[in-house]
Amino acid sequence: MEHADTLGSVGEGGVLARIFPRLPSAASELLGPGDDAAVVAAPDGRFVVTTDMMIHGPDFRLAWSTPFDLGWKAAASNLSDIASMGAVPTALVVAIAAPSDTAVAFLERVADGFREGCEAMAPGCGVVGGDLSVSDTLTIAVTAFGDLEGRPPVTRSGAGVGDTVAVAGVLGAAAAGLRLLFEHGVREPGSLRDDPLVVAQLRPHPPISAGVVASLAGATSMIDLSDGLALDARRVARASGVAFDLSRAALGSLDALTGGEDHSLLGTFPGEVAAGFRAIGRVVEGDGVLVDGEPFEARGGWDPFADWSGEAG
Amino acid sequence: MEHADTLGSVGEGGVLARIFPRLPSAASELLGPGDDAAVVAAPDGRFVVTTDMMIHGPDFRLAWSTPFDLGWKAAASNLSDIASMGAVPTALVVAIAAPSDTAVAFLERVADGFREGCEAMAPGCGVVGGDLSVSDTLTIAVTAFGDLEGRPPVTRSGAGVGDTVAVAGVLGAAAAGLRLLFEHGVREPGSLRDDPLVVAQLRPHPPISAGVVASLAGATSMIDLSDGLALDARRVARASGVAFDLSRAALGSLDALTGGEDHSLLGTFPGEVAAGFRAIGRVVEGDGVLVDGEPFEARGGWDPFADWSGEAG
């Protein structure tokens, strides 16, 4: 029966033949799968590249993430890193390692998540190559590429005193969704799946196109908020040699500072903030992160080096 | 004590600070580690990309591979995929996931292997970015990039009837080395480490620069021999709609056909073979692989989907 096919029973070649048609194609692809390497267009003579692994356990739980969620989220988190440089995502390569008893249908749904995620967040971006292996630990490694279209990259080191600090996307929702999943048990999340906070955790929808908009609007620094606003803002402040003074009123709640995996964009703007961004503070002299002028020290965020227990699934 | 530091005790940031200085730098790097993504030069408006994961178990055993070997071999196998397209390797991104009790010193030696491997096989190529995660299964995912310098890529589909089939690099040595390691036990390989066959298995030295030489000499097809000459030759023959008739006398022994992980280059040439290549056969009408005109059906090679037992370490 087809639904009983596994990675081990069908083998690498057979699984790839079933996965390839489901993957999104890339407008930038000059030579696609079928050779030892792909060839991708880099029209301005440079390309932006980021790589990120999602590991079963530290990074996701099969108790609540569907395979579709995994493909979508792996795409989203990498696309967001490209966007934060002010680039347009052009292509991905995807390496998946899975236990040999993994159902082929599971891997097909991962591919569907990549396809629908790319179509929704970065149309034209697709998968140009990959690798499929067996492993005791389900692992999804994505490398993503982007095109700067002739612009300089927006780095972490350019924030200037007097700039407005602004964010595109939601703050704290993914962390709140993770708390809901932990509190309500892992085996039967049931209707929790439709909760917007849970959706923000399992299937985030970062504002990818806002990255280019910010670059065109003159953003002086930008970062993808993956580890919580406070921690990531501190990184930009350190790289730029300044401090970020955030407004508690603009943030709404301090939870916005400590939640991880927002995959929103934090940028600084010397003039008006870009469309899609909202002001949450100002760049000042000093170091670290302040809230209403007072130092804010809490770390927050999701720590894969501390928070994983294999027993929870 | 510093030598007792682990990934879990030092944390991602601390480990990265110790690893970065050991990694090779890339001449193509326009913006390196420290931002959400790197920026790499692609002078001819395209880049070549390949990705490959090495998984503890199916792909390597810690019983006989040192961490230095792992970094070197991960570099070698990816560089060889870039070379087989006729491209010059320019950069790598490296994602490593390891158990939290992994010694930082182990990860430093992996970095040393990447550095010395790149310096020996592809000077100028370096690591421009990466990711470090915790996982129950040690996993090294590499994505490699190359520059075609204005030339068309050499694919698997261009072999023409009458072309000479030729190889650069050794055949069968890595597989023979693997047999030695299995036969003589996994815990104390001892002086086996200096055996040239074992070196070919643990720390292969593919002829990376031969890829560009082949392209300049007019190679019509090329492939990196990762799964054994017979299987990989069959792939090129199928993609090109031809057969490869190999000469047993030129091969020396049939073992050359079935050993995996050679990471030598197989190319086809309408005229003289490129410097560094030796003729082993001819492209003829038909399909599949022949030896002295007789069909050769054996698969050979190392099958990660069949050959792994966790107990062997």
Coordinates of C-alpha atoms in Angstrom, one line a residue, chain A:
Chain A
M1 CA 0.0 0.0 0.0
E2 CA 1.4 3.3 -1.0
H3 CA 0.7 5.0 2.4
A4 CA 2.8 2.4 4.1
D5 CA 5.9 3.3 2.0
T6 CA 8.9 4.4 4.1
L7 CA 12.2 6.1 3.3
G8 CA 13.9 2.7 4.0
S9 CA 11.6 0.7 1.8
V10 CA 11.4 3.1 -1.2
G11 CA 15.0 4.3 -1.0
E12 CA 16.5 7.7 -1.7
G13 CA 15.9 7.8 -5.5
G14 CA 12.2 6.7 -5.2
V15 CA 11.5 9.2 -2.5
L16 CA 13.1 12.1 -4.4
A17 CA 11.0 11.2 -7.5
R18 CA 7.9 11.6 -5.4
I19 CA 9.1 14.8 -3.6
F20 CA 10.5 16.8 -6.5
P21 CA 7.2 17.5 -8.2
R22 CA 5.8 19.0 -5.0
L23 CA 8.7 21.4 -4.4
P24 CA 8.4 25.0 -5.5
S25 CA 10.4 26.0 -8.6
A26 CA 12.7 29.0 -8.5
A27 CA 12.6 31.7 -11.2
S28 CA 16.4 32.1 -10.6
E29 CA 17.2 28.5 -11.4
L30 CA 19.5 28.2 -14.4
L31 CA 20.2 24.4 -13.9
G32 CA 18.1 22.4 -11.4
P33 CA 18.2 19.0 -9.7
G34 CA 19.7 16.1 -11.7
D35 CA 23.4 17.1 -11.6
D36 CA 26.0 17.2 -8.9
A37 CA 25.2 20.9 -8.3
A38 CA 22.6 23.5 -9.4
V39 CA 23.3 26.8 -11.1
V40 CA 21.5 29.9 -9.8
A41 CA 21.3 33.4 -11.2
A42 CA 23.0 36.2 -9.3
P43 CA 22.2 39.2 -11.4
D44 CA 24.1 41.8 -9.5
G45 CA 27.3 39.7 -9.2
R46 CA 26.7 38.9 -5.5
F47 CA 24.4 36.6 -3.6
V48 CA 23.2 36.6 0.0
V49 CA 23.3 33.3 1.8
T50 CA 22.2 31.9 5.2
T51 CA 21.9 28.4 6.6
D52 CA 19.8 27.1 9.5
M53 CA 19.1 23.6 10.8
M54 CA 15.9 22.5 12.5
I55 CA 16.4 19.5 14.8
H56 CA 13.8 17.2 16.2
G57 CA 13.8 18.0 19.9
P58 CA 15.5 21.3 20.4
D59 CA 13.8 23.0 17.5
F60 CA 10.4 21.2 17.1
R61 CA 8.2 18.5 18.5
L62 CA 6.4 16.0 16.4
A63 CA 3.8 15.9 19.1
W64 CA 2.4 19.1 17.8
S65 CA 4.1 20.1 14.5
T66 CA 2.7 18.5 11.4
P67 CA 5.1 17.7 8.6
F68 CA 3.5 20.5 6.6
D69 CA 4.3 22.9 9.5
L70 CA 7.9 21.8 9.5
G71 CA 8.4 22.6 5.8
W72 CA 6.6 25.9 6.1
K73 CA 8.5 27.0 9.2
A74 CA 11.9 25.9 7.8
A75 CA 11.2 28.1 4.8
A76 CA 9.9 31.0 6.9
S77 CA 12.9 31.2 9.3
N78 CA 15.4 31.1 6.4
L79 CA 13.5 33.5 4.2
S80 CA 13.4 35.9 7.1
D81 CA 17.2 35.9 7.4
I82 CA 17.4 36.8 3.8
A83 CA 14.8 39.6 4.1
S84 CA 16.6 41.1 7.1
M85 CA 19.6 41.9 4.8
G86 CA 17.3 43.9 2.5
A87 CA 17.4 41.1 -0.2
V88 CA 14.8 39.3 -2.3
P89 CA 14.8 35.6 -1.6
T90 CA 15.6 33.7 -4.8
A91 CA 16.3 30.1 -4.0
L92 CA 16.7 27.4 -1.3
V93 CA 18.6 24.1 -1.0
V94 CA 17.1 21.6 1.4
A95 CA 18.8 18.7 3.1
I96 CA 16.6 16.3 5.1
A97 CA 17.8 13.4 7.2
A98 CA 15.1 11.2 8.7
P99 CA 14.8 7.8 10.4
S100 CA 14.4 5.0 7.8
D101 CA 10.9 4.2 9.0
T102 CA 9.7 7.7 8.1
A103 CA 6.6 7.5 5.8
V104 CA 7.2 8.8 2.3
A105 CA 3.8 10.6 2.8
F106 CA 5.4 12.5 5.8
L107 CA 8.2 13.7 3.5
E108 CA 5.7 14.7 0.8
R109 CA 3.9 16.9 3.3
V110 CA 7.2 18.5 4.3
A111 CA 7.7 19.4 0.6
D112 CA 4.1 20.7 0.5
G113 CA 4.9 23.0 3.4
F114 CA 8.0 24.3 1.6
R115 CA 6.0 24.9 -1.6
E116 CA 3.0 26.7 0.1
G117 CA 5.3 28.7 2.4
C118 CA 7.4 30.0 -0.5
E119 CA 4.4 30.8 -2.6
A120 CA 2.8 32.7 0.3
M121 CA 5.9 34.5 1.6
A122 CA 8.3 34.8 -1.3
P123 CA 6.7 34.1 -4.7
G124 CA 9.4 33.1 -7.3
C125 CA 11.6 31.6 -4.7
G126 CA 12.0 27.9 -4.9
V127 CA 14.1 24.8 -4.2
V128 CA 17.0 24.3 -6.6
G129 CA 18.6 21.3 -4.9
G130 CA 18.9 19.1 -1.9
D131 CA 20.0 16.0 -0.1
L132 CA 18.1 13.1 1.5
S133 CA 19.8 10.9 4.2
V134 CA 18.8 8.6 7.0
S135 CA 19.4 9.6 10.6
D136 CA 18.2 8.6 14.0
T137 CA 17.2 12.3 14.5
L138 CA 14.9 14.1 12.0
T139 CA 16.8 17.0 10.8
I140 CA 16.0 19.7 8.2
A141 CA 18.9 21.9 7.0
V142 CA 18.0 24.8 4.7
T143 CA 20.4 27.1 2.9
A144 CA 18.7 30.2 1.4
F145 CA 19.8 32.7 -1.2
G146 CA 18.8 36.2 -2.0
D147 CA 19.4 39.0 -4.5
L148 CA 20.4 42.5 -3.3
E149 CA 19.4 44.0 -6.7
G150 CA 22.4 46.4 -6.6
R151 CA 21.7 47.7 -3.1
P152 CA 24.2 47.4 -0.2
P153 CA 23.3 44.8 2.4
V154 CA 21.5 46.1 5.5
T155 CA 23.7 44.9 8.4
R156 CA 23.5 45.0 12.2
S157 CA 26.2 47.6 12.6
G158 CA 24.7 50.7 11.0
A159 CA 22.2 52.0 13.6
G160 CA 22.9 55.6 14.4
V161 CA 22.0 57.8 17.4
G162 CA 18.7 59.5 16.8
D163 CA 17.4 56.8 14.4
T164 CA 13.9 55.5 15.1
V165 CA 13.7 51.8 16.1
A166 CA 10.8 50.1 14.3
V167 CA 9.4 46.6 13.9
A168 CA 7.5 44.8 11.1
G169 CA 5.4 41.8 12.2
V170 CA 4.1 40.5 15.5
L171 CA 5.9 40.4 18.8
G172 CA 5.5 37.7 21.4
A173 CA 2.8 35.6 19.6
A174 CA 5.0 32.6 18.8
A175 CA 6.3 32.4 22.4
A176 CA 2.7 32.7 23.7
G177 CA 1.7 29.9 21.3
L178 CA 4.5 27.7 22.6
R179 CA 3.4 28.3 26.2
L180 CA -0.2 27.2 25.2
L181 CA 1.2 24.0 23.7
F182 CA 3.2 23.2 26.8
E183 CA 0.4 24.0 29.2
H184 CA -2.3 22.0 27.4
G185 CA -0.3 18.9 26.8
V186 CA 1.5 17.6 23.8
R187 CA -0.5 14.6 22.6
E188 CA -3.9 16.1 21.7
P189 CA -3.6 19.8 20.9
G190 CA -7.0 19.6 19.2
S191 CA -8.6 22.9 18.5
L192 CA -5.5 24.7 19.8
R193 CA -4.2 24.3 16.2
D194 CA -6.4 27.1 15.0
D195 CA -5.5 29.5 17.8
P196 CA -3.6 32.5 16.2
L197 CA -0.9 32.3 18.8
V198 CA -0.3 28.6 18.1
V199 CA -0.3 29.3 14.4
A200 CA 2.3 32.0 14.9
Q201 CA 4.5 29.3 16.6
L202 CA 3.9 26.4 14.3
R203 CA 3.5 28.1 10.9
P204 CA 4.9 31.7 11.2
H205 CA 4.3 34.2 8.4
P206 CA 7.1 36.7 8.6
P207 CA 6.8 39.9 6.6
I208 CA 9.4 38.9 4.0
S209 CA 8.8 41.7 1.5
A210 CA 9.2 44.3 4.3
G211 CA 12.9 43.7 4.1
V212 CA 13.3 45.2 0.7
V213 CA 10.9 48.0 1.6
A214 CA 13.0 48.9 4.6
S215 CA 16.2 48.9 2.5
L216 CA 14.7 51.2 -0.1
A217 CA 13.5 53.5 2.8
G218 CA 17.1 53.8 4.0
A219 CA 17.2 51.4 7.0
T220 CA 20.5 51.7 8.7
S221 CA 20.4 48.3 10.4
M222 CA 18.1 45.3 10.4
I223 CA 17.8 41.9 12.1
D224 CA 15.4 38.9 12.0
L225 CA 13.9 38.5 15.5
S226 CA 14.5 34.8 16.1
D227 CA 15.7 34.8 19.7
G228 CA 13.4 37.5 21.2
L229 CA 13.3 41.3 20.8
A230 CA 15.5 42.1 23.8
L231 CA 18.3 39.7 22.9
D232 CA 18.3 40.5 19.2
A233 CA 18.0 44.3 19.8
R234 CA 21.0 44.0 22.2
R235 CA 23.0 42.3 19.3
V236 CA 22.3 45.2 16.9
A237 CA 23.0 47.8 19.6
R238 CA 26.4 46.1 20.4
A239 CA 27.3 45.8 16.7
S240 CA 26.4 49.4 16.1
G241 CA 28.0 50.8 19.3
V242 CA 24.8 52.3 20.6
A243 CA 21.8 51.6 22.9
F244 CA 18.2 51.0 22.0
D245 CA 15.6 52.8 24.2
L246 CA 12.3 51.1 23.7
S247 CA 8.9 52.5 24.7
R248 CA 6.8 50.3 26.9
A249 CA 3.6 51.9 25.7
A250 CA 4.6 51.1 22.1
L251 CA 5.4 47.5 22.9
G252 CA 2.1 47.0 24.7
S253 CA 3.6 44.4 27.2
L254 CA 7.0 43.3 28.4
D255 CA 6.2 39.9 27.0
A256 CA 6.9 41.4 23.6
L257 CA 10.6 41.7 24.6
T258 CA 11.3 38.2 25.7
G259 CA 9.4 35.9 23.3
G260 CA 11.5 34.0 20.8
E261 CA 10.8 32.9 17.2
D262 CA 8.8 36.0 16.2
H263 CA 10.6 36.1 12.8
S264 CA 9.6 39.8 12.6
L265 CA 12.0 42.4 11.3
L266 CA 13.7 45.0 13.6
G267 CA 15.1 48.0 11.8
T268 CA 16.4 51.4 12.4
F269 CA 15.5 54.4 10.3
P270 CA 17.1 57.9 10.3
G271 CA 14.0 59.4 8.7
E272 CA 10.4 58.1 8.5
V273 CA 10.0 54.4 9.1
A274 CA 9.3 52.2 6.1
A275 CA 5.8 51.2 5.2
G276 CA 4.7 48.2 7.2
F277 CA 7.0 49.1 10.2
R278 CA 5.8 50.7 13.4
A279 CA 8.0 52.8 15.7
I280 CA 8.8 51.2 19.1
G281 CA 11.8 53.3 20.3
R282 CA 14.8 55.3 19.5
V283 CA 18.6 54.8 19.1
V284 CA 20.5 56.6 21.9
E285 CA 24.1 56.8 23.2
G286 CA 25.2 54.0 25.5
D287 CA 24.9 50.2 25.2
G288 CA 22.3 47.5 25.6
V289 CA 18.6 47.8 25.7
L290 CA 16.6 50.3 27.7
V291 CA 12.8 50.4 28.3
D292 CA 11.6 54.0 28.9
G293 CA 15.2 54.9 29.8
E294 CA 15.8 52.1 32.3
P295 CA 18.2 49.2 31.5
F296 CA 16.4 45.9 30.6
E297 CA 18.5 42.9 31.3
A298 CA 16.2 39.8 31.0
R299 CA 17.3 37.4 28.3
G300 CA 14.1 35.7 27.3
G301 CA 13.7 33.7 24.2
W302 CA 13.8 30.0 23.5
D303 CA 17.1 28.4 24.3
P304 CA 17.6 25.1 22.4
F305 CA 20.7 24.4 24.6
A306 CA 18.6 24.4 27.8
D307 CA 15.0 23.6 27.1
W308 CA 14.8 20.1 25.4
S309 CA 13.8 16.9 27.1
G310 CA 13.5 13.9 24.8
E311 CA 10.7 12.4 26.8
A312 CA 8.2 15.1 25.7
G313 CA 8.3 13.9 22.1

